[in-house]
mmCIF file of C-alpha atoms and ligand atoms in Angstrom:
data_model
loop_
_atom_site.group_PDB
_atom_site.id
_atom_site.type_symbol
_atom_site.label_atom_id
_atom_site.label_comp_id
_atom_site.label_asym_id
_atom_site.label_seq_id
_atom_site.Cartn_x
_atom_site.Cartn_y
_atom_site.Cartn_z
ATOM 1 C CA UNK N 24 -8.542 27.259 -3.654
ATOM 2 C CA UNK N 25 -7.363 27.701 -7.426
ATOM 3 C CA UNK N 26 -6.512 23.669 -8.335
ATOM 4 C CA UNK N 27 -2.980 23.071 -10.275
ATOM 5 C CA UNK N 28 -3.119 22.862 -13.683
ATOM 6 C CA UNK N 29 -2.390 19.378 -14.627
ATOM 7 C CA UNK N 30 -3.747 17.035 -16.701
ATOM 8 C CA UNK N 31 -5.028 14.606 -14.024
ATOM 9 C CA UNK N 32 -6.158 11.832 -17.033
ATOM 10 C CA UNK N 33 -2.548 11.633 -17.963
ATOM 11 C CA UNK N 34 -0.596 11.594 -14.654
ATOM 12 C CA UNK N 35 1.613 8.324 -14.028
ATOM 13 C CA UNK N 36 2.729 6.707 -11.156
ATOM 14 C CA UNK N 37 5.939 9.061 -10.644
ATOM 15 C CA UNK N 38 6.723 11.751 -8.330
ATOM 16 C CA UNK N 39 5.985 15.134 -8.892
ATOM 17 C CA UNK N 40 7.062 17.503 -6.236
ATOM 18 C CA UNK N 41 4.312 19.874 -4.763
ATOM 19 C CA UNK N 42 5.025 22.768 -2.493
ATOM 20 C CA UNK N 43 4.598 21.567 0.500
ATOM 21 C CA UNK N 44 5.825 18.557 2.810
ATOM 22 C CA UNK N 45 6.178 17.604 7.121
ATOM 23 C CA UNK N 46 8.755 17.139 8.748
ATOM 24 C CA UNK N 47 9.623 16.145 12.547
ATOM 25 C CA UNK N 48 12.934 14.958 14.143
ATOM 26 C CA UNK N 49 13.277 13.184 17.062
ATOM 27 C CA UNK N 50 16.977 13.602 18.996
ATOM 28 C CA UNK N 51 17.612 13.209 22.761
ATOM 29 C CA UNK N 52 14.865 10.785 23.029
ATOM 30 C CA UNK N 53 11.783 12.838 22.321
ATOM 31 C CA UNK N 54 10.093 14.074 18.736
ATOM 32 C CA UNK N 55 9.660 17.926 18.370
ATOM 33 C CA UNK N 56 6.542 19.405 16.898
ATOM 34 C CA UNK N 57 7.104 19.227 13.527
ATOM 35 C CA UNK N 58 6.178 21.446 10.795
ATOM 36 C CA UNK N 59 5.223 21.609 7.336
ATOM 37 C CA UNK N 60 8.489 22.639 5.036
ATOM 38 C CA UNK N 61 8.474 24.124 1.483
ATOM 39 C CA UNK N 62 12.339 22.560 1.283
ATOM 40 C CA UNK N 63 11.944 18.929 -0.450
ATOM 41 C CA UNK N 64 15.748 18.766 -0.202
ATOM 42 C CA UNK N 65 17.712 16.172 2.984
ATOM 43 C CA UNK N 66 20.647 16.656 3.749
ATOM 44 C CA UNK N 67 22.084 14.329 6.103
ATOM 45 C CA UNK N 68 25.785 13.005 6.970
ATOM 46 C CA UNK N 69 27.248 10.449 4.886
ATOM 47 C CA UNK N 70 27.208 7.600 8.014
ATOM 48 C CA UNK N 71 23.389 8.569 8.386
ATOM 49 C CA UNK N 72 21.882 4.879 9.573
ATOM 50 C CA UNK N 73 19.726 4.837 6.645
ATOM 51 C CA UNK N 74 22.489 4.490 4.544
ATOM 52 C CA UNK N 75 24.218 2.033 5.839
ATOM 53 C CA UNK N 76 21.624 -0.283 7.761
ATOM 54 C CA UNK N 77 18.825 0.338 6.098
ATOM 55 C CA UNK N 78 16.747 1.719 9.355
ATOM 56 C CA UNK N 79 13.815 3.152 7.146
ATOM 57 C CA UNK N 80 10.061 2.327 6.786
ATOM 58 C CA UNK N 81 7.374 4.063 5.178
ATOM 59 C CA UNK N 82 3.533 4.040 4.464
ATOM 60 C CA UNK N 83 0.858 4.625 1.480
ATOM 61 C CA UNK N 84 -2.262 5.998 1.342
ATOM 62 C CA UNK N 85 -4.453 8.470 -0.845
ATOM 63 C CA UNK N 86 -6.087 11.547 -0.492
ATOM 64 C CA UNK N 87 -8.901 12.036 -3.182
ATOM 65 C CA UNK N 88 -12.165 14.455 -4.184
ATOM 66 C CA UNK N 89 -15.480 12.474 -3.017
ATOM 67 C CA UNK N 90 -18.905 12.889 -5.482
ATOM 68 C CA UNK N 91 -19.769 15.931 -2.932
ATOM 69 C CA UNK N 92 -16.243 17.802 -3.404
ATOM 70 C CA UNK N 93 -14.727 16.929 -0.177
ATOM 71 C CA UNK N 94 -11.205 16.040 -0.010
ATOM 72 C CA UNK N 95 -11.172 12.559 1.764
ATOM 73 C CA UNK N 96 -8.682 10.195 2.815
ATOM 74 C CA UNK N 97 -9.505 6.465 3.772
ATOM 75 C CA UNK N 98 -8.509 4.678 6.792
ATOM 76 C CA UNK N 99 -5.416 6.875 7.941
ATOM 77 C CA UNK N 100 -5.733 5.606 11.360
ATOM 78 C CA UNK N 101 -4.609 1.680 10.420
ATOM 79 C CA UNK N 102 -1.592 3.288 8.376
ATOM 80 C CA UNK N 103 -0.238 4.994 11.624
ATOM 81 C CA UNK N 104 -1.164 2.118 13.488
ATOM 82 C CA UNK N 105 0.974 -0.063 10.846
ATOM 83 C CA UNK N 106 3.914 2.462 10.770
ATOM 84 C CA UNK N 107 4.264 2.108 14.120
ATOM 85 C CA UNK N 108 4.409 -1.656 14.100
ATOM 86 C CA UNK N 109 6.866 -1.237 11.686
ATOM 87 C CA UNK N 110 9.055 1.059 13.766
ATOM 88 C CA UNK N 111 8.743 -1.169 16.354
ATOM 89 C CA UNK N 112 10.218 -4.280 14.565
ATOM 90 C CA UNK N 113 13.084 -1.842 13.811
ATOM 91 C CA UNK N 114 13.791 -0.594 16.631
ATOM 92 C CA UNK N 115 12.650 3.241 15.677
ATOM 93 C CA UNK N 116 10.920 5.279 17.914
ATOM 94 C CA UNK N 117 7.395 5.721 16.864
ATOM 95 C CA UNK N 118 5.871 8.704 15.704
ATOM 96 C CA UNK N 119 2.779 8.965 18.221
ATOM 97 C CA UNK N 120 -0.695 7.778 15.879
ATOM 98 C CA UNK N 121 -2.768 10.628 16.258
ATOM 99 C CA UNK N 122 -0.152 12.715 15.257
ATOM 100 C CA UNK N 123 0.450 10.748 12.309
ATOM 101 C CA UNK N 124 -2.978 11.458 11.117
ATOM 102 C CA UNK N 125 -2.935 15.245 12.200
ATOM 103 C CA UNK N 126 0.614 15.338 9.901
ATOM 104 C CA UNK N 127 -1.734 13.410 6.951
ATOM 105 C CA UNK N 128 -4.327 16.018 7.146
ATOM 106 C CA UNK N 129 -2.053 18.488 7.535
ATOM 107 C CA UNK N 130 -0.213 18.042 4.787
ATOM 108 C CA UNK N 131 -3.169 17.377 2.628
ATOM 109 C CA UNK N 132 -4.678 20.414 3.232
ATOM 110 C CA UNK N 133 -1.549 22.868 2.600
ATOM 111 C CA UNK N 134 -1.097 20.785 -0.514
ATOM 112 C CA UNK N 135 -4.823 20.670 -1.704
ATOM 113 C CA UNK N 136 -4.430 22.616 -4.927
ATOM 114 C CA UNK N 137 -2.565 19.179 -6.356
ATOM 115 C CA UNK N 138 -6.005 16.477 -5.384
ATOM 116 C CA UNK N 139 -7.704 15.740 -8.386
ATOM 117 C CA UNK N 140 -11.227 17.001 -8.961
ATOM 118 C CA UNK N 141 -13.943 14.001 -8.579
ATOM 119 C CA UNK N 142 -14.012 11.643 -11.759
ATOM 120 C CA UNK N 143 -10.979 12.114 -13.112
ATOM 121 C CA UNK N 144 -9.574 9.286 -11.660
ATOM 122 C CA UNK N 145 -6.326 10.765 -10.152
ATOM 123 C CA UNK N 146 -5.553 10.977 -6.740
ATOM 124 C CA UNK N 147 -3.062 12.389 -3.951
ATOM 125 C CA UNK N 148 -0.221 9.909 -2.676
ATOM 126 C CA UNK N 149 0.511 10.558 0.446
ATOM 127 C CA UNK N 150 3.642 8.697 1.418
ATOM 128 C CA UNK N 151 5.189 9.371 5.356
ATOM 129 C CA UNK N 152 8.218 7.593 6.085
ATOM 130 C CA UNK N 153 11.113 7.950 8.747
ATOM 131 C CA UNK N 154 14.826 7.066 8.575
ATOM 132 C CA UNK N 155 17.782 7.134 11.192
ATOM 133 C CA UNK N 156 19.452 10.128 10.398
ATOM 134 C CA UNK N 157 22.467 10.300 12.985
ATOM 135 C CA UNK N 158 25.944 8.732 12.332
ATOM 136 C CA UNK N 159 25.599 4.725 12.733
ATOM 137 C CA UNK N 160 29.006 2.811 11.941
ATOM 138 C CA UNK N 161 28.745 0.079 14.449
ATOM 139 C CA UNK N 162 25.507 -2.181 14.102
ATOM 140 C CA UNK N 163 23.167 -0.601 16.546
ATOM 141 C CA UNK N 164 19.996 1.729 16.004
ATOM 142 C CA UNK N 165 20.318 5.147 15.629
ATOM 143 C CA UNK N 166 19.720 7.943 18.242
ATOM 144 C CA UNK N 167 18.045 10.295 15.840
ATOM 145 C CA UNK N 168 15.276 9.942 13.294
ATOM 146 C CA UNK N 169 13.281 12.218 10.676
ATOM 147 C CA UNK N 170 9.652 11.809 9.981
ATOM 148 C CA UNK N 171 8.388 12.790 6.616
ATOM 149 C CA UNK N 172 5.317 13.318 4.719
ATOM 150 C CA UNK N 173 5.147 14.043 1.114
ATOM 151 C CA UNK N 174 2.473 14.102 -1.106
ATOM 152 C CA UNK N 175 1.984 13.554 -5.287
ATOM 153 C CA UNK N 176 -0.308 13.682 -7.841
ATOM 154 C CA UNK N 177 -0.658 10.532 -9.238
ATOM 155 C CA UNK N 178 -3.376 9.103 -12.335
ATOM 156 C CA UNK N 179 -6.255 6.589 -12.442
ATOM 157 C CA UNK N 180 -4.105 3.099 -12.049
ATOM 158 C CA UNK N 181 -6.190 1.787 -14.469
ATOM 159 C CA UNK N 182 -6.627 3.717 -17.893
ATOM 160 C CA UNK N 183 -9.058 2.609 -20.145
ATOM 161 C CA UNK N 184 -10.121 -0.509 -17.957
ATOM 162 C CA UNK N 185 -8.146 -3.074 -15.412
ATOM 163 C CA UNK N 186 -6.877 -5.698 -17.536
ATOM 164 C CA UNK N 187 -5.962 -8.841 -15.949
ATOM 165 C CA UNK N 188 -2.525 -9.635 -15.443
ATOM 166 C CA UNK N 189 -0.452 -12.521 -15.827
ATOM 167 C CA UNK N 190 2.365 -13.267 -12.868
ATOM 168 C CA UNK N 191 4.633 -16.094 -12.548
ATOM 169 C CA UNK N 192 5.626 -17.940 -9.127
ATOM 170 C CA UNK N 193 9.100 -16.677 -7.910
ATOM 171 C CA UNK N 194 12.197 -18.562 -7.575
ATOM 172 C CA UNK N 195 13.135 -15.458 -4.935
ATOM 173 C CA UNK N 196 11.907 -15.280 -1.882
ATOM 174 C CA UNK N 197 10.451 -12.638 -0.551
ATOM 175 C CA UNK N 198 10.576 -12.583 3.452
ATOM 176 C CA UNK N 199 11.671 -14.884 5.598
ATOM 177 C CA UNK N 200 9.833 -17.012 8.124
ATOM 178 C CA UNK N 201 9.768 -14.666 11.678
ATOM 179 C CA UNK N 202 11.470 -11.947 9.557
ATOM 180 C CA UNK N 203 10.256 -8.648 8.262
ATOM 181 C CA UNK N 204 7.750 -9.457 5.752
ATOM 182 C CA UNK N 205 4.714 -8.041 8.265
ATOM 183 C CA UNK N 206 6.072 -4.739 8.209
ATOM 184 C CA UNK N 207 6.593 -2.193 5.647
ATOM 185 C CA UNK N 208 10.143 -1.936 5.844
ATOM 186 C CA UNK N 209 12.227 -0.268 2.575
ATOM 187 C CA UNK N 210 15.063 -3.295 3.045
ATOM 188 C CA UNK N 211 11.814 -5.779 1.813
ATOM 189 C CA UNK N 212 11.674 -3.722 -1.418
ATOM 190 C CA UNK N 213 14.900 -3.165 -2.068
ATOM 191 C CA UNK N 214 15.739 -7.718 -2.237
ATOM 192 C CA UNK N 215 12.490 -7.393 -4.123
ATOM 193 C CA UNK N 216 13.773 -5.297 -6.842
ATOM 194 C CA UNK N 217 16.104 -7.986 -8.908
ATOM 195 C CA UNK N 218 13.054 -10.250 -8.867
ATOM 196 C CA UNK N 219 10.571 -7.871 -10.486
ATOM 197 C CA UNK N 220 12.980 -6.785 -13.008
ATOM 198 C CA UNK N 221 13.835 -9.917 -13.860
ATOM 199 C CA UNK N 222 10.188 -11.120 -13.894
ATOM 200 C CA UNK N 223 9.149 -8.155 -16.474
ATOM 201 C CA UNK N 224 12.636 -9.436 -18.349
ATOM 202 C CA UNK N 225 10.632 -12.286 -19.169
ATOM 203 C CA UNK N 226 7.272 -10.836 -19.929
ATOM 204 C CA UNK N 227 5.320 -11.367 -16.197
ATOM 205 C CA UNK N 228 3.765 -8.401 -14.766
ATOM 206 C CA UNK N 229 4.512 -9.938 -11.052
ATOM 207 C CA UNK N 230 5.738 -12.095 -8.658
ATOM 208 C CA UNK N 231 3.747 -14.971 -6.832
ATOM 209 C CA UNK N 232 5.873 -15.426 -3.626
ATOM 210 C CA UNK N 233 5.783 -18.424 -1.632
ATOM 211 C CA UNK N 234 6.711 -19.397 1.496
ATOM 212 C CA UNK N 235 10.157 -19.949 2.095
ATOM 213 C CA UNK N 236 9.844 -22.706 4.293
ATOM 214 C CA UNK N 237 7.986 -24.909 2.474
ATOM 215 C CA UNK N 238 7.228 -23.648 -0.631
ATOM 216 C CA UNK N 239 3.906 -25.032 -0.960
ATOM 217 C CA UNK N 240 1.752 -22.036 0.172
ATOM 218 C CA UNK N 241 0.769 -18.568 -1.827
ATOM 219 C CA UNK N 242 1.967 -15.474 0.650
ATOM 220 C CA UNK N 243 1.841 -12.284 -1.213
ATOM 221 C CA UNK N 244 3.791 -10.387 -4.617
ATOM 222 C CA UNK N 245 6.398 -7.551 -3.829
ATOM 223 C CA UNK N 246 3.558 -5.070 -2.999
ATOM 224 C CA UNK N 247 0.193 -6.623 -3.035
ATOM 225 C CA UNK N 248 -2.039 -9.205 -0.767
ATOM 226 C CA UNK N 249 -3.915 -11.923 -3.268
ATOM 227 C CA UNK N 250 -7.418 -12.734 -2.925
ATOM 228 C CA UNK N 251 -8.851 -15.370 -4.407
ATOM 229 C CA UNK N 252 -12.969 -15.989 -5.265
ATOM 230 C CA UNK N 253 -13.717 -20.280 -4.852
ATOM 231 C CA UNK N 254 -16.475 -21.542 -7.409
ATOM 232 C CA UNK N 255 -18.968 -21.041 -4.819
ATOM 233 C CA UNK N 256 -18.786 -17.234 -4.440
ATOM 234 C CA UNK N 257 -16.294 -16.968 -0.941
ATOM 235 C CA UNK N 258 -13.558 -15.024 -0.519
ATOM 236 C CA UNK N 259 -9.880 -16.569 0.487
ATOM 237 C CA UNK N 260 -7.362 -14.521 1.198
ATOM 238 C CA UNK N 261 -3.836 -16.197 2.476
ATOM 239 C CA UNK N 262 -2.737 -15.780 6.299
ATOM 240 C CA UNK N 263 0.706 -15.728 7.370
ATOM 241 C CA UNK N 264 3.137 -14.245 9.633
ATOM 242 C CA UNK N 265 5.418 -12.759 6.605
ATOM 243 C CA UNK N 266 2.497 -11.535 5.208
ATOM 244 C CA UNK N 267 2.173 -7.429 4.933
ATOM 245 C CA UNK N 268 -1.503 -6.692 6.627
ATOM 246 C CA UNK N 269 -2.806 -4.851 3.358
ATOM 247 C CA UNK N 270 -5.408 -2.244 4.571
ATOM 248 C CA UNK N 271 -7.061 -2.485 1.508
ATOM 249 C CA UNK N 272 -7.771 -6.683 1.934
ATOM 250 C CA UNK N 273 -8.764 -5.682 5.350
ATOM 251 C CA UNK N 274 -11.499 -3.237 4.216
ATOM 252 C CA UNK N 275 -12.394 -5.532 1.398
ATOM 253 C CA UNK N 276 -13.195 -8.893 3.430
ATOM 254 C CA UNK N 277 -15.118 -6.589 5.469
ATOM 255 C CA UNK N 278 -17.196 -5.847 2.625
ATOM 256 C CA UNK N 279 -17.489 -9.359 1.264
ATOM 257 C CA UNK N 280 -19.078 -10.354 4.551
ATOM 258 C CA UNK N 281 -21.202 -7.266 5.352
ATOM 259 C CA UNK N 282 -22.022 -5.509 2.474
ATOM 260 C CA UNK N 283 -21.891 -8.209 0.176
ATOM 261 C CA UNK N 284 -23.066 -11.249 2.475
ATOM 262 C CA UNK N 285 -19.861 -13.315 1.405
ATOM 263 C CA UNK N 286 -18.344 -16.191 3.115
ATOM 264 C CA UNK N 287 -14.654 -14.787 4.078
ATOM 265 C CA UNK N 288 -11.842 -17.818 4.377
ATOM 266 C CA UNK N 289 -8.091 -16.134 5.921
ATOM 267 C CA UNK N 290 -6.539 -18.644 6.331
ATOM 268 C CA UNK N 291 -3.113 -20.822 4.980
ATOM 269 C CA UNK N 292 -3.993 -20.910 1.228
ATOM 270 C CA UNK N 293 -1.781 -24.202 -0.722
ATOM 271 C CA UNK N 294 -0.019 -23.082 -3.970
ATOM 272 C CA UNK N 295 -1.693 -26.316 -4.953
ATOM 273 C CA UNK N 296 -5.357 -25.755 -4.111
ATOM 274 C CA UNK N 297 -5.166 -22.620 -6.594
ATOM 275 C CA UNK N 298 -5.945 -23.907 -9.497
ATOM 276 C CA UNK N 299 -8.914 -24.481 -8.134
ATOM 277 C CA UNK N 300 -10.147 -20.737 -7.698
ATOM 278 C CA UNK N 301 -12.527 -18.894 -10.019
ATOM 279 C CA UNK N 302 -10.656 -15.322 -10.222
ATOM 280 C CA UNK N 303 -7.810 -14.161 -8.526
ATOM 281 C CA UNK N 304 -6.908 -9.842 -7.778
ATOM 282 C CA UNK N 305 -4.418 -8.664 -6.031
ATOM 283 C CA UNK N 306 -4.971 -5.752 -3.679
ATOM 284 C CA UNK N 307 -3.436 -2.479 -2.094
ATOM 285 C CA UNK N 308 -3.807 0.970 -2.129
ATOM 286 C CA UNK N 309 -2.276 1.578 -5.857
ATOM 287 C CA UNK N 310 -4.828 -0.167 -8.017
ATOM 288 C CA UNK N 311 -7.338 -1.106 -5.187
ATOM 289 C CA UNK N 312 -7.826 -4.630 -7.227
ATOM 290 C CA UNK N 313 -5.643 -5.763 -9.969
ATOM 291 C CA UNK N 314 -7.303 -8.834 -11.139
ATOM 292 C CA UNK N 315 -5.164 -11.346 -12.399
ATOM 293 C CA UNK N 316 -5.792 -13.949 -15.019
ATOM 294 C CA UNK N 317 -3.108 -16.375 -15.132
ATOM 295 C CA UNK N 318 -0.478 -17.763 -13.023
ATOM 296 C CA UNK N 319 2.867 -19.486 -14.380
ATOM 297 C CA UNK N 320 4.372 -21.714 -12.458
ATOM 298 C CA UNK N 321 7.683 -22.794 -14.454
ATOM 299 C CA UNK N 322 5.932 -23.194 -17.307
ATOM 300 C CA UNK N 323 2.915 -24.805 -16.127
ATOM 301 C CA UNK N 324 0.075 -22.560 -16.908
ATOM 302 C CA UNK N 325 -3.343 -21.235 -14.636
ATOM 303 C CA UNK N 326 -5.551 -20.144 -16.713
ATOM 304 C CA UNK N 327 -8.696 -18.735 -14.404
ATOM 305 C CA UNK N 328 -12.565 -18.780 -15.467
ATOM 306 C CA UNK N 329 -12.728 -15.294 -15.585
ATOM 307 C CA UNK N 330 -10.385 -14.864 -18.133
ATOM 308 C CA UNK N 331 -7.742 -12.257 -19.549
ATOM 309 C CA UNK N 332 -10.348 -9.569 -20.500
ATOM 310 C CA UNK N 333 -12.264 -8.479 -17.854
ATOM 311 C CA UNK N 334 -12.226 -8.599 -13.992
ATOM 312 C CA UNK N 335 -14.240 -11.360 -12.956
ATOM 313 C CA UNK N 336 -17.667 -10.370 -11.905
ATOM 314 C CA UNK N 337 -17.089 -10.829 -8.407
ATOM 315 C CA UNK N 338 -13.840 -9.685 -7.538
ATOM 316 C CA UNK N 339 -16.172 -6.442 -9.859
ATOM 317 C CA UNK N 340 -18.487 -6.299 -7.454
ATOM 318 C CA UNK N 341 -15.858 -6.339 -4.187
ATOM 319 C CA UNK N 342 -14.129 -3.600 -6.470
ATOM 320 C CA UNK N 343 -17.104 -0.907 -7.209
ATOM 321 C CA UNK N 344 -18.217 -1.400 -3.318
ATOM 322 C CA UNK N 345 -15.002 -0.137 -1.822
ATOM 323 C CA UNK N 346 -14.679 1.939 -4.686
ATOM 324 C CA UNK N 347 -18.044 2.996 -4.253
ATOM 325 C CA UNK N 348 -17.500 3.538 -0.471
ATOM 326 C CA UNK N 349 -14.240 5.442 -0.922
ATOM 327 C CA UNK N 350 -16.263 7.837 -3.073
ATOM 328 C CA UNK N 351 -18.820 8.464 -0.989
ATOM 329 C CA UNK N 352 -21.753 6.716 -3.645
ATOM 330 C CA UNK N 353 -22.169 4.011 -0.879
ATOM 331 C CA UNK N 354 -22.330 4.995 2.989
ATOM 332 C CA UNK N 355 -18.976 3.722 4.657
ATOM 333 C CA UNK N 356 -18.527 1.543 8.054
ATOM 334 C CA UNK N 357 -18.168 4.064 11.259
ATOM 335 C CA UNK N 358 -14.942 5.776 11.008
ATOM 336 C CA UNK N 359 -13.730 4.924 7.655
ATOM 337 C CA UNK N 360 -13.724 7.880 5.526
ATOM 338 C CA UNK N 361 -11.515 10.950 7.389
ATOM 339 C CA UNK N 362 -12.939 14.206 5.613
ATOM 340 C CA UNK N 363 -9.883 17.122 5.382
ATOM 341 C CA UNK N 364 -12.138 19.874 3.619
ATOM 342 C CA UNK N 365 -15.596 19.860 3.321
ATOM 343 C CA UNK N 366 -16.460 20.735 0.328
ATOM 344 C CA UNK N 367 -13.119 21.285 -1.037
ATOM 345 C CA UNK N 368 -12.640 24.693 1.681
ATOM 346 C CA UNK N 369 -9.415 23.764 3.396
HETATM 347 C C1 LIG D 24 1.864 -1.725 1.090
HETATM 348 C C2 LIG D 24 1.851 -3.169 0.770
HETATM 349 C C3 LIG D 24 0.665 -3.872 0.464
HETATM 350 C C4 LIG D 24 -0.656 -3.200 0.297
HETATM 351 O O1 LIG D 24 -1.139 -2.620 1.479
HETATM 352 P P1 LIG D 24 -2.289 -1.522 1.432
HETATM 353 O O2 LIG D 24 -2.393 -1.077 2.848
HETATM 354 O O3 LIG D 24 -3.531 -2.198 0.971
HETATM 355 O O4 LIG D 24 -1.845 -0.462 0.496
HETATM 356 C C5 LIG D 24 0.761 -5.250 0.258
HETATM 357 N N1 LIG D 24 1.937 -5.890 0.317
HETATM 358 C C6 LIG D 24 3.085 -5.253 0.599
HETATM 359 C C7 LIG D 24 4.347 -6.030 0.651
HETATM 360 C C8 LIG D 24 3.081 -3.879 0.830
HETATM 361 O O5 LIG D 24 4.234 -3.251 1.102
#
């Protein structure tokens, strides 16, 4: 297989269409078989549910080249399992799991001339979502759905080093006690958006969300779990109910405690006990670990040990083990790492 030309060192985080994409539809109460579609084009009536109710949820995850040239994709099994939590919560019938992963692979492997050769640092975003497609006027779900994988190129998150970011706490809020904040629903992103623009607007790379309730404990930003390293080498990591389960803090306090023989804390995490912390990273598929060096919280500054250079050397080390793992340097837990061509031959 002849790879694309692109120049994988330069790619963005922006879509790029590729030839290939799946597609199933479910009407009269059952899904068909789907296929794989070369038309990137939807076309739907202008009372679709989507449109007006929002009934729409998605997923992330990468496929990428490990050191011995397979195309790899990590964990696809928790992202169906996650999609169809979210469907669930929003009343959409869900797309069956293993399927979900066949469609993944699938889709992968007709599109494999766009994953990035190993080392360059680009990867494949694979993003499958599903909407209600079918007329909706009055507030009800709708009767028929689409499910859709497509796939782009995408560049190293980090270029020339992951600098440590500064975010502020948010006067927004970002999901509401009981609500939707556990799935990966489109309506929490779109009541996101204002807050993030506004946020860069005043030089913040992010939003620190809170709870709404109380406002005294850390949940999450608009895409991103925290973790936070304590001066005695554990990991904390915040638990709530509004909180989206990040696959990538999953796999990582996995690693703290049995790769890296960490103490792992999820549990309620105070706004007030951060200051506390010695580094701080947020974490999801994008960037895998964004460390962060300071928090503002209306004007009061948190300045953290490690600094606004480098990531600090432990949230490092939790960093280049999944890393590590993902690219097939370090053996991976049982069932991790879903190979869809050996040795690039798809
Ligand atoms: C997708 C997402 C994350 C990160 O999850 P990963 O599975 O690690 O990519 C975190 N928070 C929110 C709100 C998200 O939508």
């Amino acid at each position: 297989m002849e790879k694309k030309d692109i120049n994988w060192g330069e790619l963005g985080f922006s879509y790029q269409q590729t030839e290939k994409r799946f597609v199933a539809n479910f009407k009269d109460g059952a899904w068909d078989e789907g296929a794989l579609t070369e038309d990137a084009t939807i076309t739907l009536n202008e009372c679709a549910g989507v449109f007006q109710y929002a009934q729409t949820c998605f997923e992330g995850l990468k496929a990428y080249t490990t050191e011995s040239g397979d195309i790899v994709c990590f964990r696809p099994d928790l992202n169906a399992a996650r999609m169809a939590d979210s469907c669930r919560r929003l009343e959409m019938p869900v797309f069956p799991e293993e399927k979900f992963v066949e469609a993944v692979v699938e889709t992968v492997k007709a599109n494999a001339a766009y994953v990035a050769p190993y080392g360059s640092g680009a990867t494949l975003y694979i993003r499958p979502y599903m909407f209600g497609s079918n007329p909706v006027i009055g507030v009800k779900p709708a009767d028929e759905y689409q499910f859709r994988i497509f796939v782009t190129p995408v560049g190293p998150y980090f270029k020339g080093g992951a600098k440590p970011i500064t975010i502020r706490v948010s006067d927004f809020d970002r999901a509401a006690p009981h609500g939707t904040g556990h799935i990966k629903a489109g309506l929490n992103y779109a009541m996101s958006l204002h807050a993030i623009v506004d946020a860069h607007n005043q030089g913040y790379d992010e939003n620190m969300y809170l709870d709404p309730a109380t406002r005294t404990k850390v949940e999450e930003t608009g895409g991103a779990n925290f973790i936070f390293i304590t001066k005695d080498g554990k990991l904390v990591t915040p638990k709530s109910d509004s909180i989206l389960p990040s696959i990538t803090r999953r796999s990582l306090m996995y690693i703290a405690e049995h790769y890296l023989g960490m103490e792992v804390e999820h549990r309620e995490v105070l706004f007030d006990e951060v200051k506390d912390f010695a580094e701080c990273g947020l974490c999801g598929t994008a960037a895998v670990i964004s460390p962060v060096g300071k928090i503002v919280d209306h004007g009061k500054e948190i300045c953290f040990p490690s600094g606004m250079d480098d990531m600090g050397p432990v949230i490092k080390k939790l960093y280049d083990t999944l890393t590590g793992i993902q690219m097939g340097h370090i053996e991976a837990p049982e069932g991790w790492i879903q190979t869809i061509c050996k040795h690039g031959e798809c």
